[in-house]
Amino acid sequence: MATRASAGAAEAGANLPFLYRHHDKDALKEALYKMHLIRLFEEGAEESYMRGLIHGTMHLSIGQEASAVGICLPLTDDDQITSTHRGHGHSIAKGADVARMFAEFFGKTTGYCRGRGGSMHIADVSKGNLGANGIVGGGIPIAVGAALSAKQLKNCKVVVCFFGDGANNEGAFHEALNMAAIWKLPVVFVCENNQYGMSTSAERSTAVKDIAERAAAYSMPGVIVNGNVLSDVAEASHQAVQRARAGEGPTLIESKTYRYRGHSKSDRNRYRTKDEIEDWMTNRDPIALYEAELKALGIFGQDEIDVVRAAAAKEIAAGIEFAKESPSPETTDLEQYVYTEPA
Amino acid sequence: MVARLRELSYAQAIQEAMALAMEADERVFLMGEDIGVYGGAFQVTGDLVNRFGEERVMDTPISELGGAGVAVGAAVTGMRPIFEFQFSDFATLAMEQIVNQAAKMRFMLGGAVSVPVVMRFPAGSGTGAAAQHSQSLEAWLGHVPGLKVIQPATPHDAKGMLLAAIEDPDPVMIFEHKLLYKMKGSVPEGHYTVPIGKAEIRREGRYLTVVATSIMVHKALEAAKALEGEGIDVEVVDLRTVRPMDRETVIDSVKKTSRLLTVYEGVKTLGIGAEVSAMIAESDAFDFLDAPIVRLGGAETPIPYNPELERATVPQVPDIVAAARDLVRGAR
């Protein structure tokens, strides 16, 4: 059976939730900064799309900020992640530069993928982000392969594999979890259950009530966590990463969360009610919950929070400017990067 | 110093290449179904598990999609995996990882990674294994930019091209015809490579170029010998690489002989022969042609079980002899 991580409340003998016992003020501020940076990035990307500066489509993760930041909190720059089509937040949480992300979305040569990948393939290999993926479940076996490398090269790296509730019904999910378990690989599977695979609810698509239950089939711990509570996510990730690094094998974390925007830019939100969306935005917003906690615990006042948010907004504005001013690739370079160029 | 030659089978040559690569580079390891104590469905890995251990000769569960993906993930993070498919037909289960991930990852990430994975595919008909264990799907993968696709036809090339594939920074797909595994040929000892992307003229001739792949190279050579007595002098080009194709060798050969016959085991329509033919039609070799181009490929059918039907599905020596004779004598 899947276990439920402590619901943010104090544990026996400790008055503070996990996050505040394990991280200093600077780290807490950094986490808040990154959550704001993700939200503002998504809003900036959405606005740029509306203004015709970004083409194609994109999948926004507004509402899922605590999940991305909390999971990446215990990771080092050497640890690796694989991400999903809804991967902007993961990328920022793992340390990517938003200017180069915007440049990628604008199709510019200064982008992380030199304009060849766009939103759906955003990556930052220098910080261990092996890339978002346009195929649902496509990154799951790749994460297991990266974890196999870590084990064989004995480099102590841990790999975090993000995917959504939709991916848990792909064959790749089951094949990959089984292999990670039989080989005891240092990988943490993170299912961000935002409740809908495009329009189809997890309830309609998935035979188990909680996706974390599926961990039992692969003899690994399955942990359910409130994905909108930063401390709870960070605690679950901390334990799973520790377990992986100690050579004890994989964990499946189900981070229950919600996306405010549609699946992509073509979504008319016909499969859920306005009330449902409104309820999540008003009562369970991850940034609001974190800020309330910071204030209640007397760690930051509203003034300090405002300063953090303003700094993030400034970085976003500068990033968009950088992207606008960057050069586009030449069509004569069309076939570049298909194969590795001879040294 | 010239390396000593020995007679090795095609399967032994592949095994020797893998062993050499694993001895030389600890990042190289093998993955696949029943490649450990079983030795592989065609005994290509043989007893390598005894020499290198289970960590480097890894039996995978029956999970082609997941297994191929694990190999891709390991390749982008510093390892040099060689992934064996039990039958090339099972590539169908792993197409997502091969086509969407392995082939495109470097491109999608703007050159930030390379994917040095090798995938081995026992392919082809002639074993009585029927429709799902006998296909020749190399043209499928040859259609995907980002992949390299090779079909060594001899033990010498199997070893040299596999070593080249292992050293290649990009994903290389090797199609090995199952009927070739027991074929013997002289193979140098030690390390050497045979370049990917270079065709080889197996026999020089004046009146007709036969461009053949894999086992069809041997059938074409047999046909060429049979035609000698009739005064029909055939040149046989072993294409060796499907992607990237060696345009120069094929075009030069056709300019010399003025006739082209392509012979391949995959289904004729939209196959390798179509690409070779179009390559000639689009080149200046077109002006040298004295006869229409002819393709001999697999029949438009799944591979049947009955041995006579099975043989009739793919080009045989008499088919090549007849087609070559018609072409040179102007019956076409």
XYZ file of C-alpha atoms in Angstrom:
675
model
C 0.000 0.000 0.000
C 1.066 3.511 -0.718
C 1.928 5.585 2.311
C 0.874 9.144 2.849
C 3.607 11.605 3.704
C 3.016 13.751 6.789
C 0.565 16.479 5.910
C 2.851 19.361 6.715
C 1.919 19.283 10.368
C 4.431 18.945 13.127
C 5.858 15.525 13.852
C 6.340 14.159 17.302
C 9.158 16.028 18.995
C 9.389 18.718 16.351
C 7.318 21.841 16.145
C 8.183 22.747 12.588
C 7.369 21.120 9.265
C 10.275 19.357 7.513
C 11.238 22.220 5.221
C 11.960 24.618 8.090
C 13.962 22.066 10.042
C 16.187 21.133 7.114
C 16.727 24.388 5.243
C 18.080 27.739 6.286
C 16.559 31.104 5.541
C 18.552 31.560 2.333
C 17.342 28.238 0.979
C 13.758 29.078 1.900
C 14.082 32.395 0.111
C 15.637 30.699 -2.916
C 12.717 28.264 -3.032
C 10.227 31.125 -2.890
C 12.141 32.954 -5.596
C 12.063 29.921 -7.857
C 8.329 29.404 -7.344
C 7.672 32.992 -8.331
C 10.128 32.712 -11.194
C 8.236 29.688 -12.546
C 4.851 31.364 -12.311
C 6.061 34.599 -13.841
C 7.917 32.681 -16.529
C 4.731 30.841 -17.468
C 2.771 34.087 -17.516
C 5.479 35.752 -19.579
C 5.515 32.848 -22.020
C 1.725 32.929 -22.282
C 1.714 36.642 -22.965
C 4.493 36.338 -25.538
C 2.487 33.595 -27.221
C -0.604 35.801 -27.337
C 1.475 38.563 -28.881
C 2.739 36.213 -31.576
C 6.333 36.172 -30.353
C 6.197 32.425 -29.709
C 4.668 30.004 -32.171
C 3.600 26.361 -31.936
C 2.060 25.417 -28.640
C 3.014 25.146 -24.994
C 1.932 23.416 -21.842
C 1.909 25.645 -18.796
C 2.536 24.430 -15.262
C 0.922 27.302 -13.364
C -0.346 25.796 -10.100
C 2.314 23.092 -9.977
C 5.234 25.217 -8.737
C 5.604 23.556 -5.329
C 5.907 20.176 -6.955
C 8.785 21.161 -9.261
C 10.674 23.177 -6.644
C 10.092 20.773 -3.749
C 11.237 17.732 -5.703
C 14.407 19.435 -6.937
C 15.289 20.890 -3.532
C 17.472 17.963 -2.360
C 19.208 17.582 -5.746
C 22.734 18.734 -6.557
C 23.748 20.196 -9.926
C 25.260 16.795 -10.786
C 21.997 14.967 -10.199
C 19.871 14.576 -13.285
C 16.221 14.891 -14.232
C 14.072 13.903 -17.161
C 11.064 16.088 -17.720
C 7.794 16.230 -19.611
C 5.899 18.321 -22.138
C 4.841 20.398 -19.105
C 8.446 20.963 -18.188
C 9.172 24.684 -17.834
C 8.905 24.504 -14.043
C 11.200 21.485 -13.771
C 13.777 23.275 -15.883
C 13.746 26.397 -13.694
C 13.676 24.360 -10.484
C 16.820 22.522 -11.676
C 18.592 25.818 -12.176
C 18.087 26.849 -15.792
C 18.542 30.453 -16.890
C 15.146 31.874 -17.858
C 16.720 34.126 -20.495
C 18.012 31.124 -22.418
C 14.656 29.407 -21.931
C 12.786 32.365 -23.406
C 15.343 32.508 -26.218
C 14.559 28.870 -26.984
C 10.817 29.545 -27.036
C 11.456 32.468 -29.394
C 13.400 30.048 -31.648
C 16.721 31.848 -31.228
C 20.296 30.543 -31.445
C 20.953 31.611 -27.861
C 18.256 29.229 -26.645
C 19.139 26.078 -24.762
C 18.448 24.020 -27.887
C 19.604 26.698 -30.350
C 16.034 27.112 -31.513
C 15.649 23.476 -32.586
C 13.589 22.211 -29.672
C 11.235 24.876 -28.362
C 9.039 24.493 -25.300
C 8.517 20.753 -25.611
C 12.222 19.885 -25.662
C 13.590 22.426 -23.239
C 16.734 21.091 -21.576
C 19.792 22.268 -19.701
C 22.289 19.453 -19.702
C 24.851 21.600 -17.853
C 22.544 21.552 -14.816
C 21.523 17.917 -15.253
C 18.197 18.491 -17.019
C 18.266 15.866 -19.777
C 15.242 17.392 -21.371
C 11.506 17.723 -21.589
C 9.823 15.212 -23.854
C 7.077 15.446 -26.424
C 6.120 11.813 -25.971
C 4.038 10.941 -22.905
C 6.175 8.517 -20.905
C 9.097 8.892 -23.317
C 11.498 10.092 -20.655
C 10.806 7.315 -18.148
C 13.047 4.590 -19.648
C 15.662 7.249 -20.404
C 15.758 8.211 -16.727
C 16.267 4.560 -15.826
C 19.128 4.416 -18.336
C 20.702 7.501 -16.761
C 20.380 5.819 -13.361
C 22.013 2.691 -14.786
C 24.929 4.874 -15.912
C 25.173 6.366 -12.425
C 25.322 2.896 -10.916
C 27.864 1.574 -13.415
C 30.038 4.689 -13.306
C 29.683 4.792 -9.501
C 29.339 8.582 -9.603
C 26.710 8.800 -6.816
C 24.266 10.686 -9.050
C 20.535 10.381 -8.492
C 18.053 10.711 -11.338
C 14.582 12.202 -10.877
C 12.054 11.206 -13.490
C 9.073 13.535 -13.815
C 5.914 12.419 -15.603
C 2.201 13.051 -15.358
C -0.872 11.018 -14.468
C -1.398 10.333 -18.170
C 1.978 8.589 -18.477
C 1.188 6.012 -15.817
C -0.937 4.170 -18.367
C 1.841 3.950 -20.939
C 3.703 0.659 -21.288
C 7.004 2.504 -20.922
C 6.078 3.407 -17.329
C 5.590 -0.213 -16.319
C 8.614 -1.565 -18.175
C 10.864 1.143 -16.764
C 9.701 0.861 -13.140
C 10.186 -2.887 -13.258
C 13.753 -2.570 -14.544
C 14.623 0.154 -12.030
C 13.401 -2.126 -9.255
C 15.114 -5.363 -10.319
C 18.413 -3.516 -10.794
C 17.949 -1.316 -7.666
C 18.789 1.847 -9.551
C 19.184 5.342 -8.047
C 16.062 6.864 -9.570
C 13.058 8.657 -8.115
C 9.855 8.458 -10.138
C 7.707 11.526 -9.646
C 4.176 11.347 -10.948
C 2.728 14.840 -10.945
C -0.914 13.951 -10.861
C -2.669 17.114 -11.995
C -5.789 15.006 -12.445
C -6.231 15.249 -16.174
C -4.381 13.677 -19.093
C -5.466 16.327 -21.568
C -9.236 16.035 -20.976
C -9.449 12.549 -19.486
C -9.476 12.466 -15.725
C -7.250 10.036 -13.847
C -10.442 8.656 -12.343
C -11.726 7.684 -15.803
C -8.400 6.471 -17.143
C -6.705 4.694 -14.287
C -7.782 1.501 -12.544
C -6.232 2.359 -9.181
C -7.422 5.190 -6.977
C -3.940 6.458 -6.212
C -1.185 6.083 -8.795
C 1.295 5.537 -5.941
C -0.414 2.168 -5.400
C 1.250 1.003 -8.594
C 4.581 1.052 -6.765
C 3.521 -2.144 -4.993
C 3.616 -4.000 -8.313
C 7.299 -3.129 -8.577
C 8.237 -3.643 -4.924
C 9.173 -0.056 -4.301
C 7.809 2.472 -1.823
C 4.843 4.460 -3.113
C 4.380 7.834 -1.455
C 1.415 10.150 -1.820
C 2.098 13.780 -1.183
C 0.144 17.017 -1.357
C 1.906 18.505 -4.347
C 0.809 22.018 -3.469
C 2.532 22.037 -0.080
C 6.215 22.730 -0.607
C 7.382 21.227 2.658
C 5.532 17.962 2.093
C 6.949 17.605 -1.418
C 10.470 18.440 -0.248
C 10.230 15.900 2.578
C 9.089 13.078 0.282
C 11.799 13.955 -2.231
C 14.463 14.147 0.461
C 13.659 10.643 1.674
C 13.461 9.151 -1.795
C 16.696 10.800 -2.931
C 18.474 9.618 0.226
C 17.229 6.094 -0.360
C 18.352 6.191 -3.996
C 21.774 7.575 -3.119
C 22.256 4.905 -0.492
C 21.785 2.238 -3.175
C 18.447 1.095 -1.797
C 16.611 1.536 -5.075
C 13.772 3.540 -6.574
C 10.713 5.224 -5.065
C 7.471 6.314 -6.693
C 6.172 9.653 -5.429
C 2.693 10.731 -6.431
C 2.504 14.484 -6.140
C -1.163 15.459 -6.245
C -1.560 18.864 -7.797
C -3.552 20.842 -10.344
C -2.909 22.845 -13.476
C -4.808 26.107 -13.726
C -4.461 26.510 -17.471
C -5.663 24.134 -20.149
C -3.652 21.175 -21.391
C -2.223 23.284 -24.221
C -3.190 26.367 -26.127
C -6.079 24.598 -27.911
C -7.883 23.611 -24.687
C -11.442 24.931 -24.176
C -11.755 23.515 -20.651
C -14.913 21.531 -21.442
C -14.057 18.660 -19.133
C -13.962 20.522 -15.826
C -15.949 23.248 -14.145
C -15.018 26.841 -13.493
C -15.830 26.225 -9.832
C -13.279 23.442 -9.655
C -10.534 25.624 -11.116
C -11.575 28.537 -8.919
C -11.439 26.368 -5.813
C -7.853 25.292 -6.476
C -6.727 28.813 -7.314
C -8.326 30.368 -4.257
C -7.863 27.755 -1.589
C -4.897 25.620 -2.576
C -2.501 27.813 -4.479
C 1.022 26.533 -3.769
C 2.658 29.960 -3.677
C -0.039 31.428 -1.432
C 0.187 28.414 0.902
C 3.958 28.729 1.160
C 3.870 32.461 1.733
C 1.216 32.107 4.428
C 3.380 29.525 6.173
C 6.485 31.722 5.941
C 4.577 34.601 7.475
C 2.866 32.502 10.145
C 6.216 31.124 11.234
C 7.660 34.622 11.291
C 10.355 33.810 8.742
C 9.525 36.506 6.208
C 7.193 39.462 6.295
C 5.108 40.616 3.360
C 7.709 43.266 2.537
C 10.417 40.667 2.092
C 8.120 38.491 0.012
C 7.321 41.454 -2.230
C 11.026 42.074 -2.751
C 11.542 38.427 -3.779
C 8.669 38.585 -6.238
C 9.869 41.887 -7.706
C 13.344 40.455 -8.240
C 11.868 37.459 -10.066
C 9.738 39.791 -12.219
C 12.850 41.762 -13.113
C 14.690 38.614 -14.171
C 11.717 37.601 -16.337
C 11.524 40.989 -18.052
C 15.261 40.916 -18.753
C 14.946 37.359 -20.064
C 12.232 38.327 -22.550
C 14.350 41.257 -23.754
C 17.359 38.961 -24.201
C 15.235 36.551 -26.232
C 13.816 39.306 -28.443
C 17.249 40.683 -29.227
C 18.892 37.316 -29.906
C 19.587 36.184 -33.481
C 17.603 33.523 -35.310
C 19.336 30.473 -36.792
C 20.329 30.523 -40.460
C 18.343 28.232 -42.757
C 21.675 27.162 -44.230
C 22.364 25.485 -40.871
C 19.196 23.398 -41.168
C 20.919 20.027 -40.936
C 23.228 20.977 -38.105
C 23.001 18.728 -34.998
C 21.344 15.807 -36.819
C 24.624 13.945 -36.439
C 27.673 14.629 -34.332
C 30.095 16.710 -36.357
C 33.553 15.144 -36.787
C 35.946 16.669 -34.268
C 52.246 -5.234 -39.323
C 49.539 -7.191 -41.086
C 47.072 -8.767 -38.702
C 46.796 -12.513 -38.860
C 43.660 -13.797 -40.562
C 41.526 -16.671 -39.321
C 38.308 -18.242 -40.463
C 35.480 -17.070 -38.224
C 31.750 -17.263 -38.563
C 29.763 -14.040 -38.862
C 28.383 -14.599 -35.341
C 31.882 -15.213 -33.957
C 33.124 -12.075 -35.667
C 30.428 -10.002 -33.970
C 31.158 -11.609 -30.639
C 34.860 -10.880 -31.052
C 34.128 -7.227 -31.840
C 32.011 -6.867 -28.715
C 34.650 -8.579 -26.562
C 37.421 -6.366 -27.940
C 35.376 -3.236 -27.348
C 34.524 -4.275 -23.796
C 38.161 -5.045 -23.029
C 39.277 -1.688 -24.391
C 36.551 0.521 -22.919
C 34.773 -0.126 -19.648
C 31.853 2.058 -20.745
C 30.872 -0.559 -23.331
C 28.297 -3.073 -22.121
C 25.666 -5.360 -23.602
C 21.931 -5.466 -22.940
C 19.320 -7.751 -24.361
C 16.931 -10.613 -23.817
C 18.588 -13.927 -22.911
C 22.059 -12.762 -23.886
C 23.621 -13.969 -20.619
C 23.814 -17.660 -19.708
C 21.577 -18.534 -22.665
C 24.090 -16.842 -24.977
C 21.508 -15.040 -27.098
C 18.811 -16.487 -29.327
C 21.425 -16.953 -32.071
C 24.399 -17.556 -29.762
C 26.019 -14.290 -30.780
C 26.897 -13.215 -27.245
C 27.737 -16.858 -26.455
C 29.748 -17.145 -23.244
C 30.651 -13.460 -22.949
C 28.818 -13.337 -19.626
C 31.453 -15.658 -18.164
C 34.218 -13.311 -19.242
C 32.620 -9.985 -18.424
C 30.007 -10.725 -15.763
C 26.293 -10.000 -15.477
C 26.792 -6.257 -15.017
C 28.272 -5.933 -18.495
C 26.285 -8.643 -20.232
C 22.872 -7.735 -18.883
C 19.828 -9.878 -19.390
C 16.809 -7.600 -19.631
C 13.201 -8.484 -18.973
C 11.082 -8.941 -22.101
C 10.672 -5.186 -22.406
C 11.843 -3.997 -25.800
C 10.502 -0.455 -25.461
C 11.815 0.015 -21.949
C 15.080 -1.764 -22.668
C 15.800 0.336 -25.744
C 14.996 3.458 -23.719
C 17.328 2.406 -20.918
C 20.069 1.956 -23.512
C 19.363 5.442 -24.897
C 19.426 6.954 -21.401
C 22.682 5.202 -20.568
C 24.204 6.382 -23.856
C 23.473 10.057 -23.237
C 24.936 9.862 -19.744
C 28.350 8.451 -20.488
C 27.982 4.749 -21.283
C 28.345 2.884 -24.600
C 25.522 0.347 -24.630
C 25.037 -2.327 -27.275
C 21.403 -3.402 -27.231
C 20.493 -6.716 -28.850
C 16.984 -7.245 -30.146
C 16.156 -10.926 -30.184
C 14.592 -10.512 -33.632
C 14.556 -7.370 -35.739
C 10.770 -7.669 -35.881
C 10.674 -6.642 -32.217
C 11.933 -3.213 -33.211
C 8.242 -2.529 -33.745
C 7.824 -2.608 -29.954
C 10.616 -0.093 -29.464
C 10.028 2.308 -32.349
C 9.137 5.141 -29.958
C 12.533 5.087 -28.288
C 14.439 4.474 -31.530
C 12.661 7.013 -33.727
C 11.503 9.729 -31.328
C 14.256 9.615 -28.751
C 17.542 8.064 -29.949
C 17.396 9.584 -33.415
C 16.255 13.070 -32.400
C 17.710 13.783 -29.001
C 20.907 15.420 -30.214
C 19.004 17.533 -32.724
C 16.192 18.543 -30.373
C 18.725 19.627 -27.766
C 20.714 21.687 -30.258
C 23.792 19.479 -30.098
C 24.018 19.410 -26.288
C 24.224 15.598 -26.212
C 25.286 12.695 -28.393
C 23.591 9.295 -28.299
C 26.313 6.668 -28.808
C 24.052 3.625 -28.701
C 24.377 0.546 -30.904
C 21.326 -1.600 -31.585
C 21.687 -5.032 -33.158
C 18.852 -6.595 -35.141
C 18.875 -10.246 -36.271
C 16.875 -9.934 -39.468
C 15.575 -11.688 -42.531
C 13.760 -14.814 -43.652
C 14.814 -18.368 -44.384
C 14.507 -19.902 -40.930
C 10.880 -21.056 -41.057
C 9.955 -18.632 -38.312
C 7.047 -17.130 -40.300
C 5.666 -13.616 -40.504
C 6.620 -12.079 -37.144
C 10.213 -13.349 -36.910
C 11.505 -12.926 -40.473
C 11.104 -9.352 -41.599
C 13.663 -7.002 -43.084
C 12.823 -3.602 -41.625
C 16.061 -1.753 -42.356
C 14.347 0.627 -44.785
C 11.995 1.733 -41.982
C 14.889 2.901 -39.864
C 16.790 4.135 -42.904
C 13.999 6.694 -43.287
C 14.891 8.427 -40.022
C 17.457 11.263 -39.971
C 19.634 10.947 -36.886
C 20.100 7.183 -37.231
C 22.840 5.352 -39.078
C 21.768 2.007 -40.519
C 24.222 -0.665 -41.617
C 23.995 -4.173 -43.078
C 27.366 -5.931 -43.061
C 27.407 -8.903 -45.432
C 30.607 -10.705 -44.413
C 32.281 -11.758 -41.149
C 35.094 -9.295 -41.913
C 32.684 -6.397 -42.259
C 30.502 -7.539 -39.354
C 33.440 -7.171 -36.985
C 34.878 -4.015 -38.526
C 31.565 -2.212 -38.910
C 30.434 -3.131 -35.408
C 33.667 -1.717 -33.993
C 33.111 1.425 -36.064
C 29.531 1.586 -34.742
C 30.644 1.294 -31.122
C 33.110 4.156 -31.623
C 30.527 6.274 -33.458
C 29.020 9.118 -31.386
C 25.576 8.652 -32.969
C 22.995 5.838 -32.812
C 23.894 2.995 -35.167
C 21.428 0.257 -36.103
C 22.965 -2.992 -37.365
C 20.843 -5.430 -39.336
C 22.386 -8.895 -39.279
C 20.843 -11.489 -41.577
C 20.215 -14.637 -39.536
C 21.314 -16.915 -42.386
C 24.713 -15.217 -42.355
C 25.476 -16.037 -38.712
C 27.062 -19.389 -39.585
C 28.795 -18.198 -42.735
C 32.581 -18.311 -42.408
C 35.119 -15.891 -43.744
C 38.577 -14.599 -43.014
C 38.672 -12.084 -40.215
C 41.762 -10.227 -39.003
C 42.721 -10.560 -35.374
C 42.638 -7.526 -33.146
C 41.081 -4.127 -33.657
C 40.179 -2.661 -37.044
C 37.220 -0.718 -38.362
C 35.288 -0.738 -41.619
C 33.848 2.709 -42.260
C 30.119 3.374 -42.031
C 28.801 5.009 -45.220
C 31.167 3.308 -47.679
C 29.943 0.724 -50.190
C 32.328 -1.980 -51.434
C 32.724 -3.343 -54.938
C 32.751 -7.106 -54.382
C 33.325 -7.993 -58.000
C 34.236 -5.802 -60.917
C 32.287 -6.091 -64.157
C 31.554 -4.231 -67.358
C 27.925 -4.700 -68.393
C 25.724 -4.422 -65.341
C 25.872 -3.039 -61.802
C 24.060 -5.080 -59.200
C 23.611 -3.115 -55.963
C 22.831 -5.647 -53.262
C 22.498 -5.624 -49.483
C 23.330 -8.185 -46.799
C 22.691 -11.810 -47.822
C 21.728 -10.656 -51.326
C 25.372 -9.742 -51.926
C 26.240 -13.442 -51.808
C 23.334 -14.376 -54.039
C 24.364 -11.677 -56.504
C 27.946 -12.970 -56.536
C 26.668 -16.484 -57.201
C 24.504 -15.176 -60.026
C 27.430 -13.225 -61.461
C 29.518 -16.389 -61.539
C 26.754 -18.287 -63.307
C 26.551 -15.524 -65.932
C 30.275 -15.585 -66.655
C 29.855 -18.486 -69.067
C 27.330 -16.473 -71.066
C 29.770 -13.615 -71.470
C 27.761 -11.406 -69.122
C 30.211 -9.537 -66.946
C 28.486 -8.306 -63.779
C 29.737 -5.803 -61.210
C 28.467 -6.423 -57.671
C 28.299 -3.517 -55.247
C 27.756 -4.342 -51.581
C 25.905 -1.278 -50.315
C 26.822 -2.043 -46.658
C 25.244 1.160 -45.318
C 21.627 2.136 -45.834
C 22.001 5.535 -44.151
C 24.095 7.500 -44.994
C 24.172 5.921 -48.462
C 27.396 5.928 -50.502
C 26.279 7.826 -53.596
C 29.700 8.070 -55.177
C 30.503 4.367 -55.425
C 27.066 3.484 -56.839
C 26.963 6.370 -59.308
C 30.495 5.704 -60.565
C 29.714 2.023 -61.040
C 26.556 2.704 -63.043
C 28.396 5.220 -65.206
C 30.833 2.450 -66.029
C 28.341 -0.360 -66.720
C 25.307 1.642 -67.966
C 22.859 -0.753 -66.308
C 21.460 -1.068 -62.776
C 19.795 -3.930 -60.952
C 19.060 -3.596 -57.233
C 18.575 -6.688 -55.076
C 17.333 -6.565 -51.492
C 15.266 -8.739 -49.211
C 12.942 -6.096 -47.760
C 9.552 -5.558 -49.392
C 10.150 -4.185 -52.885
C 7.796 -1.210 -52.748
C 9.254 1.881 -51.066
C 12.377 -0.089 -50.242
C 16.127 0.372 -50.472
C 16.119 -0.395 -54.209
C 13.717 2.486 -54.784
C 16.140 4.865 -53.112
C 19.144 3.544 -55.053
C 17.174 3.768 -58.302
C 16.062 7.316 -57.601
C 19.605 8.266 -56.691
C 20.736 7.159 -60.158
C 17.734 8.720 -61.919
C 18.528 12.062 -60.262
C 22.258 11.930 -60.977
C 24.342 12.421 -64.099
C 24.595 8.601 -64.282
C 21.081 8.724 -65.742
C 22.533 9.824 -69.096
C 24.708 6.713 -69.142
C 21.828 4.253 -68.771
C 21.296 1.852 -71.681
C 18.336 0.095 -70.091
C 15.599 0.764 -67.536
C 16.537 0.269 -63.896
C 15.252 -2.980 -62.400
C 14.473 -3.756 -58.767
C 14.349 -7.230 -57.247
C 12.912 -7.070 -53.743
C 10.718 -9.003 -51.350
C 7.187 -9.916 -52.448
C 4.260 -7.759 -51.334
C 3.323 -10.186 -48.614
C 4.201 -11.121 -45.038
C 6.788 -13.926 -44.869
C 4.939 -17.262 -45.093
C 5.709 -20.389 -43.067
C 5.744 -23.025 -45.850
C 9.404 -23.340 -46.967
C 8.685 -23.179 -50.686
C 6.476 -20.144 -50.246
C 9.074 -18.608 -47.963
C 11.816 -19.005 -50.584
C 9.540 -17.571 -53.233
C 8.993 -14.451 -51.144
C 12.536 -13.118 -51.484
C 14.890 -12.886 -54.484
C 16.850 -16.079 -55.192
C 19.900 -16.691 -57.404
C 17.865 -17.780 -60.491
C 15.780 -14.600 -60.196
C 18.941 -12.489 -60.226
C 20.414 -14.479 -63.144
C 17.231 -14.039 -65.181
C 16.880 -10.341 -64.422
C 20.553 -9.664 -65.203
C 20.407 -11.631 -68.448
C 17.291 -9.762 -69.595
C 18.824 -6.425 -68.735
C 22.103 -7.016 -70.538
C 20.534 -8.670 -73.580
C 18.054 -5.853 -73.922
C 14.918 -7.880 -73.267
C 13.775 -5.270 -70.773
